Amino acid sequence: MSTTNLKRTLTGTVTSDKMDKTVTVLIERKVKHPLLGKIIRVSKKYHAHDENNEFRQGDVVVIEECRPMAKTKAWRVAKLVEKAEAA
């Protein structure tokens, strides 16, 4: 088998950067309601590893699956997509 990258990746917005080496990333996806047929937004928050504390609230990032690093943290920030606007 070839050595390809089979890790799952998700794109979302950093909602909290208050923890050390960890950010909370909000992932939003659109799904069709099974009964009503209406398109609804479903969101979920993931804790992701941020080794150098370089990502701030509002940044759009790509996270990838990795080994469990803590009880609730099994994702790592792969790259920055868009920097948050300075307020």
PDB file of N, CA and C in Angstrom:
ATOM      1  N   MET A   1       0.840  -1.191   0.000  1.00  0.00           N
ATOM      2  CA  MET A   1       0.000   0.000   0.000  1.00  0.00           C
ATOM      3  C   MET A   1       0.878   1.245   0.000  1.00  0.00           C
ATOM      4  N   SER A   2       0.485   2.252  -0.751  1.00  0.00           N
ATOM      5  CA  SER A   2       1.274   3.474  -0.831  1.00  0.00           C
ATOM      6  C   SER A   2       1.108   4.304   0.436  1.00  0.00           C
ATOM      7  N   THR A   3       2.056   5.172   0.693  1.00  0.00           N
ATOM      8  CA  THR A   3       2.030   5.994   1.901  1.00  0.00           C
ATOM      9  C   THR A   3       1.335   7.323   1.615  1.00  0.00           C
ATOM     10  N   THR A   4       0.018   7.280   1.428  1.00  0.00           N
ATOM     11  CA  THR A   4      -0.752   8.497   1.194  1.00  0.00           C
ATOM     12  C   THR A   4      -1.330   8.999   2.509  1.00  0.00           C
ATOM     13  N   ASN A   5      -1.698  10.267   2.515  1.00  0.00           N
ATOM     14  CA  ASN A   5      -2.268  10.874   3.713  1.00  0.00           C
ATOM     15  C   ASN A   5      -3.747  10.521   3.812  1.00  0.00           C
ATOM     16  N   LEU A   6      -4.101   9.631   4.721  1.00  0.00           N
ATOM     17  CA  LEU A   6      -5.482   9.173   4.862  1.00  0.00           C
ATOM     18  C   LEU A   6      -6.176   9.824   6.051  1.00  0.00           C
ATOM     19  N   LYS A   7      -5.607  10.909   6.574  1.00  0.00           N
ATOM     20  CA  LYS A   7      -6.196  11.573   7.739  1.00  0.00           C
ATOM     21  C   LYS A   7      -7.407  12.385   7.330  1.00  0.00           C
ATOM     22  N   ARG A   8      -8.438  12.365   8.163  1.00  0.00           N
ATOM     23  CA  ARG A   8      -9.624  13.187   7.906  1.00  0.00           C
ATOM     24  C   ARG A   8      -9.286  14.642   8.179  1.00  0.00           C
ATOM     25  N   THR A   9      -9.796  15.546   7.344  1.00  0.00           N
ATOM     26  CA  THR A   9      -9.585  16.969   7.567  1.00  0.00           C
ATOM     27  C   THR A   9     -10.925  17.685   7.572  1.00  0.00           C
ATOM     28  N   LEU A  10     -11.017  18.728   8.395  1.00  0.00           N
ATOM     29  CA  LEU A  10     -12.212  19.553   8.499  1.00  0.00           C
ATOM     30  C   LEU A  10     -11.789  21.017   8.508  1.00  0.00           C
ATOM     31  N   THR A  11     -12.654  21.880   8.005  1.00  0.00           N
ATOM     32  CA  THR A  11     -12.375  23.314   7.989  1.00  0.00           C
ATOM     33  C   THR A  11     -13.374  24.024   8.884  1.00  0.00           C
ATOM     34  N   GLY A  12     -12.875  24.887   9.767  1.00  0.00           N
ATOM     35  CA  GLY A  12     -13.759  25.598  10.686  1.00  0.00           C
ATOM     36  C   GLY A  12     -13.127  26.852  11.245  1.00  0.00           C
ATOM     37  N   THR A  13     -13.847  27.480  12.164  1.00  0.00           N
ATOM     38  CA  THR A  13     -13.437  28.750  12.756  1.00  0.00           C
ATOM     39  C   THR A  13     -13.014  28.545  14.202  1.00  0.00           C
ATOM     40  N   VAL A  14     -11.903  29.177  14.583  1.00  0.00           N
ATOM     41  CA  VAL A  14     -11.440  29.109  15.971  1.00  0.00           C
ATOM     42  C   VAL A  14     -12.385  29.955  16.831  1.00  0.00           C
ATOM     43  N   THR A  15     -12.984  29.331  17.858  1.00  0.00           N
ATOM     44  CA  THR A  15     -13.908  30.056  18.734  1.00  0.00           C
ATOM     45  C   THR A  15     -13.271  30.387  20.080  1.00  0.00           C
ATOM     46  N   SER A  16     -12.224  29.651  20.469  1.00  0.00           N
ATOM     47  CA  SER A  16     -11.565  29.926  21.741  1.00  0.00           C
ATOM     48  C   SER A  16     -10.085  29.569  21.634  1.00  0.00           C
ATOM     49  N   ASP A  17      -9.227  30.460  22.168  1.00  0.00           N
ATOM     50  CA  ASP A  17      -7.795  30.178  22.205  1.00  0.00           C
ATOM     51  C   ASP A  17      -7.241  30.399  23.613  1.00  0.00           C
ATOM     52  N   LYS A  18      -8.097  30.225  24.607  1.00  0.00           N
ATOM     53  CA  LYS A  18      -7.718  30.528  25.992  1.00  0.00           C
ATOM     54  C   LYS A  18      -6.877  29.431  26.644  1.00  0.00           C
ATOM     55  N   MET A  19      -6.931  28.211  26.096  1.00  0.00           N
ATOM     56  CA  MET A  19      -6.159  27.114  26.672  1.00  0.00           C
ATOM     57  C   MET A  19      -4.726  27.144  26.136  1.00  0.00           C
ATOM     58  N   ASP A  20      -3.816  26.505  26.873  1.00  0.00           N
ATOM     59  CA  ASP A  20      -2.427  26.437  26.446  1.00  0.00           C
ATOM     60  C   ASP A  20      -2.270  25.311  25.432  1.00  0.00           C
ATOM     61  N   LYS A  21      -1.753  25.628  24.241  1.00  0.00           N
ATOM     62  CA  LYS A  21      -1.499  24.675  23.161  1.00  0.00           C
ATOM     63  C   LYS A  21      -2.760  24.000  22.635  1.00  0.00           C
ATOM     64  N   THR A  22      -3.928  24.594  22.871  1.00  0.00           N
ATOM     65  CA  THR A  22      -5.192  24.028  22.406  1.00  0.00           C
ATOM     66  C   THR A  22      -6.110  25.141  21.933  1.00  0.00           C
ATOM     67  N   VAL A  23      -6.810  24.900  20.828  1.00  0.00           N
ATOM     68  CA  VAL A  23      -7.844  25.819  20.360  1.00  0.00           C
ATOM     69  C   VAL A  23      -9.137  25.037  20.180  1.00  0.00           C
ATOM     70  N   THR A  24     -10.260  25.735  20.322  1.00  0.00           N
ATOM     71  CA  THR A  24     -11.559  25.138  20.059  1.00  0.00           C
ATOM     72  C   THR A  24     -11.991  25.585  18.674  1.00  0.00           C
ATOM     73  N   VAL A  25     -12.335  24.616  17.818  1.00  0.00           N
ATOM     74  CA  VAL A  25     -12.700  24.915  16.436  1.00  0.00           C
ATOM     75  C   VAL A  25     -14.150  24.515  16.209  1.00  0.00           C
ATOM     76  N   LEU A  26     -14.951  25.464  15.675  1.00  0.00           N
ATOM     77  CA  LEU A  26     -16.354  25.223  15.372  1.00  0.00           C
ATOM     78  C   LEU A  26     -16.477  24.803  13.914  1.00  0.00           C
ATOM     79  N   ILE A  27     -17.018  23.597  13.696  1.00  0.00           N
ATOM     80  CA  ILE A  27     -17.233  23.071  12.348  1.00  0.00           C
ATOM     81  C   ILE A  27     -18.727  23.141  12.062  1.00  0.00           C
ATOM     82  N   GLU A  28     -19.090  23.820  10.973  1.00  0.00           N
ATOM     83  CA  GLU A  28     -20.493  23.898  10.575  1.00  0.00           C
ATOM     84  C   GLU A  28     -20.680  23.168   9.263  1.00  0.00           C
ATOM     85  N   ARG A  29     -21.741  22.353   9.176  1.00  0.00           N
ATOM     86  CA  ARG A  29     -22.045  21.672   7.925  1.00  0.00           C
ATOM     87  C   ARG A  29     -23.534  21.762   7.667  1.00  0.00           C
ATOM     88  N   LYS A  30     -23.910  21.688   6.424  1.00  0.00           N
ATOM     89  CA  LYS A  30     -25.317  21.775   6.037  1.00  0.00           C
ATOM     90  C   LYS A  30     -25.812  20.376   5.714  1.00  0.00           C
ATOM     91  N   VAL A  31     -26.922  19.979   6.349  1.00  0.00           N
ATOM     92  CA  VAL A  31     -27.515  18.670   6.099  1.00  0.00           C
ATOM     93  C   VAL A  31     -29.013  18.837   5.831  1.00  0.00           C
ATOM     94  N   LYS A  32     -29.559  17.884   5.123  1.00  0.00           N
ATOM     95  CA  LYS A  32     -30.982  17.907   4.816  1.00  0.00           C
ATOM     96  C   LYS A  32     -31.743  17.225   5.950  1.00  0.00           C
ATOM     97  N   HIS A  33     -32.763  17.880   6.481  1.00  0.00           N
ATOM     98  CA  HIS A  33     -33.574  17.306   7.544  1.00  0.00           C
ATOM     99  C   HIS A  33     -34.294  16.070   6.998  1.00  0.00           C
ATOM    100  N   PRO A  34     -34.252  14.944   7.733  1.00  0.00           N
ATOM    101  CA  PRO A  34     -34.799  13.696   7.189  1.00  0.00           C
ATOM    102  C   PRO A  34     -36.315  13.729   6.922  1.00  0.00           C
ATOM    103  N   LEU A  35     -37.069  14.482   7.725  1.00  0.00           N
ATOM    104  CA  LEU A  35     -38.522  14.494   7.555  1.00  0.00           C
ATOM    105  C   LEU A  35     -38.995  15.723   6.773  1.00  0.00           C
ATOM    106  N   LEU A  36     -38.481  16.887   7.132  1.00  0.00           N
ATOM    107  CA  LEU A  36     -38.951  18.125   6.522  1.00  0.00           C
ATOM    108  C   LEU A  36     -38.309  18.424   5.173  1.00  0.00           C
ATOM    109  N   GLY A  37     -37.126  17.877   4.945  1.00  0.00           N
ATOM    110  CA  GLY A  37     -36.436  18.123   3.692  1.00  0.00           C
ATOM    111  C   GLY A  37     -35.726  19.463   3.635  1.00  0.00           C
ATOM    112  N   LYS A  38     -35.806  20.236   4.710  1.00  0.00           N
ATOM    113  CA  LYS A  38     -35.186  21.553   4.758  1.00  0.00           C
ATOM    114  C   LYS A  38     -33.693  21.417   5.034  1.00  0.00           C
ATOM    115  N   ILE A  39     -32.887  22.297   4.434  1.00  0.00           N
ATOM    116  CA  ILE A  39     -31.444  22.312   4.685  1.00  0.00           C
ATOM    117  C   ILE A  39     -31.194  23.068   5.990  1.00  0.00           C
ATOM    118  N   ILE A  40     -30.562  22.394   6.950  1.00  0.00           N
ATOM    119  CA  ILE A  40     -30.273  23.022   8.244  1.00  0.00           C
ATOM    120  C   ILE A  40     -28.766  22.986   8.504  1.00  0.00           C
ATOM    121  N   ARG A  41     -28.292  23.928   9.332  1.00  0.00           N
ATOM    122  CA  ARG A  41     -26.886  23.968   9.712  1.00  0.00           C
ATOM    123  C   ARG A  41     -26.685  23.164  10.992  1.00  0.00           C
ATOM    124  N   VAL A  42     -25.732  22.246  10.956  1.00  0.00           N
ATOM    125  CA  VAL A  42     -25.370  21.453  12.123  1.00  0.00           C
ATOM    126  C   VAL A  42     -23.948  21.836  12.496  1.00  0.00           C
ATOM    127  N   SER A  43     -23.718  22.153  13.767  1.00  0.00           N
ATOM    128  CA  SER A  43     -22.380  22.564  14.179  1.00  0.00           C
ATOM    129  C   SER A  43     -21.867  21.670  15.299  1.00  0.00           C
ATOM    130  N   LYS A  44     -20.550  21.540  15.344  1.00  0.00           N
ATOM    131  CA  LYS A  44     -19.903  20.751  16.379  1.00  0.00           C
ATOM    132  C   LYS A  44     -18.554  21.392  16.687  1.00  0.00           C
ATOM    133  N   LYS A  45     -18.149  21.342  17.950  1.00  0.00           N
ATOM    134  CA  LYS A  45     -16.873  21.922  18.359  1.00  0.00           C
ATOM    135  C   LYS A  45     -15.856  20.811  18.623  1.00  0.00           C
ATOM    136  N   TYR A  46     -14.636  21.038  18.162  1.00  0.00           N
ATOM    137  CA  TYR A  46     -13.536  20.111  18.386  1.00  0.00           C
ATOM    138  C   TYR A  46     -12.402  20.844  19.078  1.00  0.00           C
ATOM    139  N   HIS A  47     -11.684  20.139  19.951  1.00  0.00           N
ATOM    140  CA  HIS A  47     -10.453  20.675  20.514  1.00  0.00           C
ATOM    141  C   HIS A  47      -9.317  20.221  19.607  1.00  0.00           C
ATOM    142  N   ALA A  48      -8.458  21.167  19.219  1.00  0.00           N
ATOM    143  CA  ALA A  48      -7.344  20.850  18.318  1.00  0.00           C
ATOM    144  C   ALA A  48      -6.032  21.336  18.916  1.00  0.00           C
ATOM    145  N   HIS A  49      -4.972  20.591  18.659  1.00  0.00           N
ATOM    146  CA  HIS A  49      -3.649  20.902  19.187  1.00  0.00           C
ATOM    147  C   HIS A  49      -3.009  22.039  18.392  1.00  0.00           C
ATOM    148  N   ASP A  50      -2.542  23.054  19.110  1.00  0.00           N
ATOM    149  CA  ASP A  50      -1.882  24.230  18.524  1.00  0.00           C
ATOM    150  C   ASP A  50      -0.562  24.410  19.266  1.00  0.00           C
ATOM    151  N   GLU A  51       0.491  23.781  18.761  1.00  0.00           N
ATOM    152  CA  GLU A  51       1.767  23.681  19.477  1.00  0.00           C
ATOM    153  C   GLU A  51       2.346  25.023  19.903  1.00  0.00           C
ATOM    154  N   ASN A  52       2.298  26.036  19.027  1.00  0.00           N
ATOM    155  CA  ASN A  52       2.959  27.310  19.315  1.00  0.00           C
ATOM    156  C   ASN A  52       2.000  28.421  19.719  1.00  0.00           C
ATOM    157  N   ASN A  53       0.769  28.101  20.034  1.00  0.00           N
ATOM    158  CA  ASN A  53      -0.253  29.093  20.395  1.00  0.00           C
ATOM    159  C   ASN A  53      -0.325  30.227  19.365  1.00  0.00           C
ATOM    160  N   GLU A  54      -0.310  29.859  18.081  1.00  0.00           N
ATOM    161  CA  GLU A  54      -0.241  30.867  17.019  1.00  0.00           C
ATOM    162  C   GLU A  54      -1.595  31.248  16.433  1.00  0.00           C
ATOM    163  N   PHE A  55      -2.653  30.489  16.714  1.00  0.00           N
ATOM    164  CA  PHE A  55      -3.956  30.771  16.125  1.00  0.00           C
ATOM    165  C   PHE A  55      -4.832  31.522  17.118  1.00  0.00           C
ATOM    166  N   ARG A  56      -5.593  32.500  16.599  1.00  0.00           N
ATOM    167  CA  ARG A  56      -6.417  33.374  17.426  1.00  0.00           C
ATOM    168  C   ARG A  56      -7.891  33.188  17.111  1.00  0.00           C
ATOM    169  N   GLN A  57      -8.743  33.699  17.981  1.00  0.00           N
ATOM    170  CA  GLN A  57     -10.178  33.612  17.805  1.00  0.00           C
ATOM    171  C   GLN A  57     -10.594  34.287  16.498  1.00  0.00           C
ATOM    172  N   GLY A  58     -11.406  33.602  15.711  1.00  0.00           N
ATOM    173  CA  GLY A  58     -11.870  34.134  14.435  1.00  0.00           C
ATOM    174  C   GLY A  58     -11.099  33.618  13.235  1.00  0.00           C
ATOM    175  N   ASP A  59      -9.933  33.000  13.444  1.00  0.00           N
ATOM    176  CA  ASP A  59      -9.158  32.444  12.332  1.00  0.00           C
ATOM    177  C   ASP A  59      -9.908  31.252  11.728  1.00  0.00           C
ATOM    178  N   VAL A  60      -9.838  31.127  10.405  1.00  0.00           N
ATOM    179  CA  VAL A  60     -10.378  29.949   9.722  1.00  0.00           C
ATOM    180  C   VAL A  60      -9.208  29.001   9.499  1.00  0.00           C
ATOM    181  N   VAL A  61      -9.337  27.760  10.010  1.00  0.00           N
ATOM    182  CA  VAL A  61      -8.233  26.801   9.969  1.00  0.00           C
ATOM    183  C   VAL A  61      -8.701  25.451   9.443  1.00  0.00           C
ATOM    184  N   VAL A  62      -7.733  24.646   9.020  1.00  0.00           N
ATOM    185  CA  VAL A  62      -7.976  23.253   8.650  1.00  0.00           C
ATOM    186  C   VAL A  62      -7.400  22.400   9.769  1.00  0.00           C
ATOM    187  N   ILE A  63      -8.215  21.473  10.300  1.00  0.00           N
ATOM    188  CA  ILE A  63      -7.727  20.557  11.339  1.00  0.00           C
ATOM    189  C   ILE A  63      -7.699  19.147  10.765  1.00  0.00           C
ATOM    190  N   GLU A  64      -6.740  18.337  11.256  1.00  0.00           N
ATOM    191  CA  GLU A  64      -6.644  16.959  10.798  1.00  0.00           C
ATOM    192  C   GLU A  64      -6.626  16.023  11.994  1.00  0.00           C
ATOM    193  N   GLU A  65      -7.128  14.827  11.760  1.00  0.00           N
ATOM    194  CA  GLU A  65      -7.206  13.827  12.806  1.00  0.00           C
ATOM    195  C   GLU A  65      -5.804  13.324  13.151  1.00  0.00           C
ATOM    196  N   CYS A  66      -5.570  13.052  14.439  1.00  0.00           N
ATOM    197  CA  CYS A  66      -4.277  12.520  14.873  1.00  0.00           C
ATOM    198  C   CYS A  66      -4.515  11.616  16.083  1.00  0.00           C
ATOM    199  N   ARG A  67      -3.438  11.171  16.672  1.00  0.00           N
ATOM    200  CA  ARG A  67      -3.561  10.321  17.856  1.00  0.00           C
ATOM    201  C   ARG A  67      -4.158  11.128  19.006  1.00  0.00           C
ATOM    202  N   PRO A  68      -4.812  10.490  19.969  1.00  0.00           N
ATOM    203  CA  PRO A  68      -5.347  11.240  21.107  1.00  0.00           C
ATOM    204  C   PRO A  68      -4.223  11.884  21.916  1.00  0.00           C
ATOM    205  N   MET A  69      -4.328  13.198  22.140  1.00  0.00           N
ATOM    206  CA  MET A  69      -3.316  13.931  22.898  1.00  0.00           C
ATOM    207  C   MET A  69      -3.805  14.263  24.296  1.00  0.00           C
ATOM    208  N   ALA A  70      -5.110  14.184  24.514  1.00  0.00           N
ATOM    209  CA  ALA A  70      -5.715  14.428  25.817  1.00  0.00           C
ATOM    210  C   ALA A  70      -7.073  13.733  25.800  1.00  0.00           C
ATOM    211  N   LYS A  71      -7.798  13.846  26.891  1.00  0.00           N
ATOM    212  CA  LYS A  71      -9.095  13.188  26.991  1.00  0.00           C
ATOM    213  C   LYS A  71     -10.054  13.624  25.881  1.00  0.00           C
ATOM    214  N   THR A  72     -10.032  14.904  25.544  1.00  0.00           N
ATOM    215  CA  THR A  72     -10.966  15.421  24.541  1.00  0.00           C
ATOM    216  C   THR A  72     -10.279  15.911  23.271  1.00  0.00           C
ATOM    217  N   LYS A  73      -8.967  15.726  23.146  1.00  0.00           N
ATOM    218  CA  LYS A  73      -8.226  16.319  22.028  1.00  0.00           C
ATOM    219  C   LYS A  73      -7.582  15.244  21.160  1.00  0.00           C
ATOM    220  N   ALA A  74      -8.123  15.053  19.942  1.00  0.00           N
ATOM    221  CA  ALA A  74      -7.561  14.081  19.007  1.00  0.00           C
ATOM    222  C   ALA A  74      -7.440  14.684  17.609  1.00  0.00           C
ATOM    223  N   TRP A  75      -7.317  16.001  17.539  1.00  0.00           N
ATOM    224  CA  TRP A  75      -7.154  16.718  16.266  1.00  0.00           C
ATOM    225  C   TRP A  75      -5.984  17.683  16.399  1.00  0.00           C
ATOM    226  N   ARG A  76      -5.347  18.021  15.275  1.00  0.00           N
ATOM    227  CA  ARG A  76      -4.266  19.011  15.269  1.00  0.00           C
ATOM    228  C   ARG A  76      -4.543  20.004  14.158  1.00  0.00           C
ATOM    229  N   VAL A  77      -4.163  21.258  14.409  1.00  0.00           N
ATOM    230  CA  VAL A  77      -4.363  22.294  13.389  1.00  0.00           C
ATOM    231  C   VAL A  77      -3.334  22.071  12.292  1.00  0.00           C
ATOM    232  N   ALA A  78      -3.810  21.854  11.065  1.00  0.00           N
ATOM    233  CA  ALA A  78      -2.916  21.576   9.941  1.00  0.00           C
ATOM    234  C   ALA A  78      -2.413  22.862   9.296  1.00  0.00           C
ATOM    235  N   LYS A  79      -3.327  23.812   9.017  1.00  0.00           N
ATOM    236  CA  LYS A  79      -2.895  25.054   8.379  1.00  0.00           C
ATOM    237  C   LYS A  79      -3.931  26.153   8.569  1.00  0.00           C
ATOM    238  N   LEU A  80      -3.465  27.369   8.367  1.00  0.00           N
ATOM    239  CA  LEU A  80      -4.312  28.550   8.450  1.00  0.00           C
ATOM    240  C   LEU A  80      -4.882  28.840   7.063  1.00  0.00           C
ATOM    241  N   VAL A  81      -6.207  29.011   6.984  1.00  0.00           N
ATOM    242  CA  VAL A  81      -6.849  29.337   5.716  1.00  0.00           C
ATOM    243  C   VAL A  81      -7.034  30.848   5.594  1.00  0.00           C
ATOM    244  N   GLU A  82      -7.539  31.463   6.676  1.00  0.00           N
ATOM    245  CA  GLU A  82      -7.813  32.889   6.639  1.00  0.00           C
ATOM    246  C   GLU A  82      -7.588  33.482   8.019  1.00  0.00           C
ATOM    247  N   LYS A  83      -6.834  34.571   8.083  1.00  0.00           N
ATOM    248  CA  LYS A  83      -6.550  35.251   9.351  1.00  0.00           C
ATOM    249  C   LYS A  83      -7.769  36.070   9.775  1.00  0.00           C
ATOM    250  N   ALA A  84      -8.022  36.145  11.079  1.00  0.00           N
ATOM    251  CA  ALA A  84      -9.132  36.945  11.592  1.00  0.00           C
ATOM    252  C   ALA A  84      -8.833  38.420  11.413  1.00  0.00           C
ATOM    253  N   GLU A  85      -9.870  39.209  11.174  1.00  0.00           N
ATOM    254  CA  GLU A  85      -9.699  40.656  11.039  1.00  0.00           C
ATOM    255  C   GLU A  85      -9.419  41.253  12.400  1.00  0.00           C
ATOM    256  N   ALA A  86      -8.388  42.114  12.479  1.00  0.00           N
ATOM    257  CA  ALA A  86      -8.030  42.759  13.734  1.00  0.00           C
ATOM    258  C   ALA A  86      -9.111  43.790  14.089  1.00  0.00           C
ATOM    259  N   ALA A  87      -9.614  43.693  15.327  1.00  0.00           N
ATOM    260  CA  ALA A  87     -10.685  44.606  15.728  1.00  0.00           C
ATOM    261  C   ALA A  87     -10.136  45.820  16.455  1.00  0.00           C
TER     262      ALA A  87
END
